[in-house]
Amino acid sequence: DVQLVESGGGSVQAGGSLTLSCAASKYTNTSYCMGWFRQVPGKEREGVATIWSTTGSTHYSDSVKGRFTISRDNGKNSLYLQMSSLKAEDTAMYYCAASYRVFGLCSSADYAYDYWGQGTQVTVS
């Protein structure tokens, strides 16, 4: 199994920036998808951004496109989410996730991911 640990959450003013990090224990395959998801109480979990380990191909939800950047460091088994121009509606618990199930592209659906971190809270006011 892959253990994921997020860090970097916190409180920030609207218009500010924040970078989230996710450290993975170890991947047993060189091809895997990684993603950032967020959830607000009472709402479904939303796929924010995904990245494929091999090609670096990324996908963003429309709500964060142009403001968030997902990146990875395969050598460090780490995933990042740079968030800028933050808005109040970005407030949520953010989770990183990973999956070995890759079918040509990385899914933004949470059911496609098998490994999850414990989450880190981001609050924008």
Short mmCIF file of N, CA and C in Angstrom, two decimals:
data_model
loop_
_atom_site.label_atom_id
_atom_site.label_comp_id
_atom_site.label_asym_id
_atom_site.label_seq_id
_atom_site.Cartn_x
_atom_site.Cartn_y
_atom_site.Cartn_z
N ASP A 1 0.83 -1.19 0.00
CA ASP A 1 0.00 0.00 0.00
C ASP A 1 0.87 1.25 0.00
N VAL A 2 0.28 2.32 -0.46
CA VAL A 2 0.96 3.61 -0.49
C VAL A 2 0.38 4.47 0.64
N GLN A 3 1.26 5.01 1.47
CA GLN A 3 0.83 5.95 2.49
C GLN A 3 1.11 7.37 2.01
N LEU A 4 0.12 8.23 2.16
CA LEU A 4 0.21 9.61 1.70
C LEU A 4 0.00 10.56 2.88
N VAL A 5 0.84 11.57 2.95
CA VAL A 5 0.73 12.55 4.02
C VAL A 5 0.79 13.95 3.43
N GLU A 6 -0.30 14.70 3.62
CA GLU A 6 -0.36 16.07 3.13
C GLU A 6 0.18 17.04 4.17
N SER A 7 0.63 18.19 3.68
CA SER A 7 1.04 19.28 4.55
C SER A 7 0.91 20.58 3.78
N GLY A 8 0.98 21.68 4.51
CA GLY A 8 0.97 22.98 3.87
C GLY A 8 -0.33 23.75 3.93
N GLY A 9 -1.36 23.12 4.48
CA GLY A 9 -2.62 23.84 4.59
C GLY A 9 -2.53 24.96 5.63
N GLY A 10 -3.55 25.79 5.65
CA GLY A 10 -3.58 26.88 6.61
C GLY A 10 -4.61 27.91 6.23
N SER A 11 -4.51 29.05 6.86
CA SER A 11 -5.43 30.16 6.59
C SER A 11 -4.72 31.23 5.79
N VAL A 12 -5.42 31.78 4.81
CA VAL A 12 -4.84 32.79 3.95
C VAL A 12 -5.94 33.76 3.52
N GLN A 13 -5.55 34.97 3.24
CA GLN A 13 -6.52 35.95 2.78
C GLN A 13 -6.82 35.74 1.31
N ALA A 14 -8.00 36.16 0.92
CA ALA A 14 -8.39 36.06 -0.48
C ALA A 14 -7.37 36.80 -1.35
N GLY A 15 -7.02 36.18 -2.46
CA GLY A 15 -6.01 36.74 -3.35
C GLY A 15 -4.61 36.24 -3.05
N GLY A 16 -4.46 35.56 -1.93
CA GLY A 16 -3.16 35.06 -1.52
C GLY A 16 -2.82 33.73 -2.16
N SER A 17 -1.68 33.18 -1.74
CA SER A 17 -1.17 31.93 -2.30
C SER A 17 -0.83 30.94 -1.20
N LEU A 18 -0.84 29.69 -1.58
CA LEU A 18 -0.51 28.62 -0.65
C LEU A 18 -0.05 27.42 -1.46
N THR A 19 0.92 26.68 -0.95
CA THR A 19 1.38 25.47 -1.64
C THR A 19 1.19 24.26 -0.74
N LEU A 20 0.51 23.28 -1.24
CA LEU A 20 0.31 22.03 -0.53
C LEU A 20 1.33 21.01 -1.00
N SER A 21 1.74 20.15 -0.10
CA SER A 21 2.67 19.07 -0.43
C SER A 21 2.08 17.74 0.00
N CYS A 22 2.47 16.71 -0.69
CA CYS A 22 2.01 15.36 -0.35
C CYS A 22 3.20 14.42 -0.50
N ALA A 23 3.56 13.79 0.59
CA ALA A 23 4.68 12.85 0.59
C ALA A 23 4.14 11.43 0.56
N ALA A 24 4.65 10.64 -0.37
CA ALA A 24 4.23 9.25 -0.50
C ALA A 24 5.30 8.33 0.05
N SER A 25 4.86 7.21 0.60
CA SER A 25 5.82 6.27 1.18
C SER A 25 6.68 5.63 0.09
N LYS A 26 6.06 4.97 -0.84
CA LYS A 26 6.78 4.33 -1.93
C LYS A 26 5.81 3.83 -2.96
N TYR A 27 6.16 3.99 -4.20
CA TYR A 27 5.35 3.46 -5.28
C TYR A 27 6.02 2.20 -5.81
N THR A 28 5.21 1.18 -6.08
CA THR A 28 5.76 -0.08 -6.57
C THR A 28 5.67 -0.20 -8.08
N ASN A 29 5.17 0.85 -8.69
CA ASN A 29 5.07 0.89 -10.15
C ASN A 29 5.47 2.28 -10.59
N THR A 30 6.10 2.39 -11.73
CA THR A 30 6.54 3.71 -12.20
C THR A 30 5.41 4.50 -12.85
N SER A 31 4.30 3.83 -13.15
CA SER A 31 3.17 4.51 -13.77
C SER A 31 2.01 4.58 -12.79
N TYR A 32 1.64 5.79 -12.43
CA TYR A 32 0.53 5.97 -11.50
C TYR A 32 -0.02 7.38 -11.65
N CYS A 33 -1.25 7.51 -11.26
CA CYS A 33 -1.90 8.82 -11.26
C CYS A 33 -1.88 9.38 -9.85
N MET A 34 -1.72 10.66 -9.76
CA MET A 34 -1.82 11.37 -8.49
C MET A 34 -2.80 12.52 -8.67
N GLY A 35 -3.50 12.82 -7.62
CA GLY A 35 -4.48 13.88 -7.73
C GLY A 35 -4.68 14.63 -6.43
N TRP A 36 -5.18 15.83 -6.57
CA TRP A 36 -5.64 16.63 -5.44
C TRP A 36 -7.15 16.73 -5.51
N PHE A 37 -7.78 16.48 -4.39
CA PHE A 37 -9.23 16.58 -4.28
C PHE A 37 -9.55 17.49 -3.11
N ARG A 38 -10.76 18.03 -3.11
CA ARG A 38 -11.16 18.85 -1.97
C ARG A 38 -12.61 18.57 -1.64
N GLN A 39 -12.93 18.80 -0.39
CA GLN A 39 -14.29 18.54 0.07
C GLN A 39 -14.71 19.53 1.13
N VAL A 40 -15.90 20.02 0.96
CA VAL A 40 -16.54 20.88 1.94
C VAL A 40 -17.63 20.08 2.62
N PRO A 41 -17.81 20.22 3.91
CA PRO A 41 -18.85 19.45 4.61
C PRO A 41 -20.21 19.58 3.93
N GLY A 42 -20.83 18.44 3.70
CA GLY A 42 -22.15 18.44 3.07
C GLY A 42 -22.13 18.39 1.56
N LYS A 43 -20.92 18.45 0.99
CA LYS A 43 -20.80 18.41 -0.47
C LYS A 43 -19.94 17.24 -0.90
N GLU A 44 -20.07 16.88 -2.16
CA GLU A 44 -19.27 15.78 -2.69
C GLU A 44 -17.82 16.21 -2.86
N ARG A 45 -16.95 15.23 -2.81
CA ARG A 45 -15.53 15.50 -3.02
C ARG A 45 -15.30 15.87 -4.48
N GLU A 46 -14.52 16.90 -4.69
CA GLU A 46 -14.27 17.44 -6.03
C GLU A 46 -12.83 17.18 -6.45
N GLY A 47 -12.66 16.68 -7.66
CA GLY A 47 -11.33 16.52 -8.21
C GLY A 47 -10.80 17.88 -8.65
N VAL A 48 -9.68 18.30 -8.12
CA VAL A 48 -9.13 19.61 -8.41
C VAL A 48 -8.10 19.55 -9.52
N ALA A 49 -7.16 18.62 -9.39
CA ALA A 49 -6.09 18.50 -10.38
C ALA A 49 -5.50 17.11 -10.32
N THR A 50 -5.07 16.63 -11.48
CA THR A 50 -4.43 15.31 -11.55
C THR A 50 -3.17 15.39 -12.39
N ILE A 51 -2.29 14.43 -12.17
CA ILE A 51 -1.05 14.38 -12.93
C ILE A 51 -0.62 12.93 -13.07
N TRP A 52 -0.09 12.59 -14.23
CA TRP A 52 0.38 11.24 -14.51
C TRP A 52 1.88 11.20 -14.25
N SER A 53 2.32 10.21 -13.53
CA SER A 53 3.72 10.14 -13.11
C SER A 53 4.69 10.06 -14.29
N THR A 54 4.32 9.37 -15.34
CA THR A 54 5.26 9.13 -16.43
C THR A 54 5.35 10.29 -17.41
N THR A 55 4.22 10.79 -17.85
CA THR A 55 4.24 11.85 -18.87
C THR A 55 4.16 13.24 -18.26
N GLY A 56 3.71 13.33 -17.02
CA GLY A 56 3.51 14.66 -16.44
C GLY A 56 2.25 15.33 -16.94
N SER A 57 1.44 14.59 -17.66
CA SER A 57 0.20 15.16 -18.19
C SER A 57 -0.72 15.57 -17.04
N THR A 58 -1.28 16.76 -17.14
CA THR A 58 -2.10 17.30 -16.08
C THR A 58 -3.52 17.59 -16.54
N HIS A 59 -4.39 17.65 -15.56
CA HIS A 59 -5.78 18.05 -15.83
C HIS A 59 -6.28 18.84 -14.63
N TYR A 60 -7.04 19.89 -14.93
CA TYR A 60 -7.55 20.75 -13.86
C TYR A 60 -9.06 20.91 -13.98
N SER A 61 -9.70 21.07 -12.86
CA SER A 61 -11.12 21.40 -12.90
C SER A 61 -11.26 22.85 -13.38
N ASP A 62 -12.39 23.15 -13.95
CA ASP A 62 -12.61 24.50 -14.47
C ASP A 62 -12.52 25.54 -13.35
N SER A 63 -12.87 25.14 -12.14
CA SER A 63 -12.91 26.10 -11.04
C SER A 63 -11.53 26.56 -10.60
N VAL A 64 -10.49 25.82 -10.95
CA VAL A 64 -9.14 26.20 -10.51
C VAL A 64 -8.18 26.45 -11.67
N LYS A 65 -8.62 26.18 -12.87
CA LYS A 65 -7.74 26.31 -14.04
C LYS A 65 -7.21 27.73 -14.12
N GLY A 66 -5.91 27.83 -14.31
CA GLY A 66 -5.27 29.14 -14.41
C GLY A 66 -4.82 29.70 -13.08
N ARG A 67 -5.28 29.10 -11.99
CA ARG A 67 -4.91 29.58 -10.65
C ARG A 67 -4.08 28.55 -9.87
N PHE A 68 -4.33 27.28 -10.12
CA PHE A 68 -3.62 26.21 -9.41
C PHE A 68 -2.68 25.49 -10.37
N THR A 69 -1.57 25.00 -9.82
CA THR A 69 -0.62 24.22 -10.61
C THR A 69 -0.24 22.96 -9.84
N ILE A 70 -0.44 21.82 -10.46
CA ILE A 70 -0.04 20.55 -9.86
C ILE A 70 1.30 20.15 -10.44
N SER A 71 2.15 19.60 -9.59
CA SER A 71 3.46 19.14 -10.04
C SER A 71 3.89 17.97 -9.19
N ARG A 72 4.91 17.26 -9.67
CA ARG A 72 5.40 16.12 -8.90
C ARG A 72 6.91 16.03 -8.98
N ASP A 73 7.48 15.39 -8.01
CA ASP A 73 8.91 15.11 -7.99
C ASP A 73 9.01 13.61 -7.79
N ASN A 74 9.19 12.88 -8.87
CA ASN A 74 9.20 11.42 -8.77
C ASN A 74 10.33 10.91 -7.89
N GLY A 75 11.46 11.61 -7.93
CA GLY A 75 12.60 11.18 -7.12
C GLY A 75 12.33 11.25 -5.63
N LYS A 76 11.47 12.19 -5.25
CA LYS A 76 11.13 12.38 -3.85
C LYS A 76 9.77 11.78 -3.50
N ASN A 77 9.13 11.14 -4.48
CA ASN A 77 7.78 10.60 -4.26
C ASN A 77 6.86 11.67 -3.69
N SER A 78 6.94 12.85 -4.26
CA SER A 78 6.17 13.97 -3.72
C SER A 78 5.28 14.60 -4.77
N LEU A 79 4.19 15.13 -4.28
CA LEU A 79 3.20 15.81 -5.11
C LEU A 79 2.95 17.18 -4.52
N TYR A 80 2.71 18.15 -5.39
CA TYR A 80 2.52 19.53 -4.93
C TYR A 80 1.30 20.15 -5.59
N LEU A 81 0.74 21.13 -4.91
CA LEU A 81 -0.33 21.92 -5.49
C LEU A 81 -0.07 23.38 -5.13
N GLN A 82 0.33 24.15 -6.13
CA GLN A 82 0.53 25.58 -5.93
C GLN A 82 -0.79 26.27 -6.20
N MET A 83 -1.26 27.00 -5.22
CA MET A 83 -2.55 27.68 -5.33
C MET A 83 -2.32 29.18 -5.24
N SER A 84 -2.84 29.90 -6.19
CA SER A 84 -2.71 31.35 -6.18
C SER A 84 -4.08 31.97 -6.46
N SER A 85 -4.15 33.28 -6.25
CA SER A 85 -5.42 34.00 -6.44
C SER A 85 -6.56 33.28 -5.73
N LEU A 86 -6.28 32.89 -4.51
CA LEU A 86 -7.25 32.09 -3.76
C LEU A 86 -8.53 32.87 -3.49
N LYS A 87 -9.63 32.13 -3.51
CA LYS A 87 -10.94 32.70 -3.27
C LYS A 87 -11.57 32.02 -2.06
N ALA A 88 -12.56 32.66 -1.51
CA ALA A 88 -13.26 32.08 -0.36
C ALA A 88 -13.83 30.70 -0.70
N GLU A 89 -14.27 30.54 -1.93
CA GLU A 89 -14.85 29.25 -2.34
C GLU A 89 -13.82 28.14 -2.48
N ASP A 90 -12.54 28.47 -2.34
CA ASP A 90 -11.50 27.44 -2.34
C ASP A 90 -11.35 26.81 -0.95
N THR A 91 -12.03 27.38 0.02
CA THR A 91 -11.97 26.83 1.37
C THR A 91 -12.51 25.41 1.40
N ALA A 92 -11.69 24.49 1.89
CA ALA A 92 -12.08 23.08 1.91
C ALA A 92 -10.99 22.27 2.57
N MET A 93 -11.29 21.00 2.80
CA MET A 93 -10.25 20.05 3.19
C MET A 93 -9.68 19.50 1.89
N TYR A 94 -8.38 19.56 1.76
CA TYR A 94 -7.71 19.10 0.56
C TYR A 94 -7.03 17.75 0.82
N TYR A 95 -7.24 16.83 -0.10
CA TYR A 95 -6.68 15.50 0.00
C TYR A 95 -5.82 15.19 -1.21
N CYS A 96 -4.72 14.49 -1.00
CA CYS A 96 -4.00 13.95 -2.14
C CYS A 96 -4.35 12.48 -2.25
N ALA A 97 -4.28 11.97 -3.45
CA ALA A 97 -4.67 10.60 -3.72
C ALA A 97 -3.79 10.02 -4.81
N ALA A 98 -3.72 8.70 -4.84
CA ALA A 98 -2.90 8.02 -5.84
C ALA A 98 -3.58 6.75 -6.32
N SER A 99 -3.26 6.38 -7.54
CA SER A 99 -3.84 5.17 -8.11
C SER A 99 -2.91 4.58 -9.16
N TYR A 100 -2.83 3.27 -9.19
CA TYR A 100 -2.08 2.59 -10.24
C TYR A 100 -2.96 2.32 -11.45
N ARG A 101 -4.24 2.63 -11.33
CA ARG A 101 -5.16 2.38 -12.43
C ARG A 101 -5.11 3.54 -13.41
N VAL A 102 -4.29 3.36 -14.44
CA VAL A 102 -4.13 4.39 -15.46
C VAL A 102 -4.58 3.83 -16.79
N PHE A 103 -5.54 4.48 -17.42
CA PHE A 103 -6.05 4.02 -18.71
C PHE A 103 -5.92 5.12 -19.74
N GLY A 104 -4.71 5.50 -20.00
CA GLY A 104 -4.46 6.51 -21.02
C GLY A 104 -4.47 7.93 -20.47
N LEU A 105 -5.19 8.12 -19.36
CA LEU A 105 -5.21 9.43 -18.72
C LEU A 105 -5.63 9.23 -17.27
N CYS A 106 -5.41 10.25 -16.49
CA CYS A 106 -5.76 10.17 -15.07
C CYS A 106 -7.16 10.71 -14.84
N SER A 107 -7.95 9.93 -14.16
CA SER A 107 -9.33 10.32 -13.88
C SER A 107 -9.40 11.39 -12.80
N SER A 108 -10.44 12.19 -12.88
CA SER A 108 -10.71 13.19 -11.84
C SER A 108 -11.78 12.70 -10.87
N ALA A 109 -12.20 11.46 -11.04
CA ALA A 109 -13.23 10.89 -10.17
C ALA A 109 -12.57 10.25 -8.95
N ASP A 110 -13.12 10.51 -7.78
CA ASP A 110 -12.47 10.00 -6.58
C ASP A 110 -12.50 8.48 -6.49
N TYR A 111 -13.50 7.84 -7.13
CA TYR A 111 -13.58 6.38 -7.05
C TYR A 111 -12.47 5.70 -7.84
N ALA A 112 -11.75 6.46 -8.64
CA ALA A 112 -10.64 5.88 -9.42
C ALA A 112 -9.35 5.82 -8.62
N TYR A 113 -9.37 6.33 -7.40
CA TYR A 113 -8.16 6.40 -6.58
C TYR A 113 -8.28 5.49 -5.37
N ASP A 114 -7.19 4.79 -5.11
CA ASP A 114 -7.20 3.78 -4.05
C ASP A 114 -6.50 4.22 -2.77
N TYR A 115 -5.62 5.18 -2.89
CA TYR A 115 -4.82 5.58 -1.73
C TYR A 115 -5.06 7.06 -1.44
N TRP A 116 -5.28 7.36 -0.18
CA TRP A 116 -5.65 8.71 0.22
C TRP A 116 -4.87 9.16 1.44
N GLY A 117 -4.59 10.45 1.47
CA GLY A 117 -4.01 11.04 2.65
C GLY A 117 -5.10 11.42 3.63
N GLN A 118 -4.68 11.98 4.75
CA GLN A 118 -5.63 12.31 5.81
C GLN A 118 -6.27 13.69 5.61
N GLY A 119 -5.71 14.47 4.71
CA GLY A 119 -6.28 15.77 4.40
C GLY A 119 -5.58 16.90 5.12
N THR A 120 -5.63 18.07 4.51
CA THR A 120 -5.11 19.28 5.13
C THR A 120 -6.09 20.42 4.83
N GLN A 121 -6.41 21.19 5.85
CA GLN A 121 -7.45 22.22 5.73
C GLN A 121 -6.88 23.49 5.11
N VAL A 122 -7.61 24.03 4.16
CA VAL A 122 -7.29 25.33 3.57
C VAL A 122 -8.48 26.24 3.82
N THR A 123 -8.22 27.38 4.43
CA THR A 123 -9.27 28.35 4.73
C THR A 123 -8.90 29.68 4.12
N VAL A 124 -9.76 30.20 3.27
CA VAL A 124 -9.53 31.48 2.61
C VAL A 124 -10.60 32.46 3.09
N SER A 125 -10.15 33.59 3.62
CA SER A 125 -11.12 34.56 4.14
C SER A 125 -10.88 35.94 3.56
#
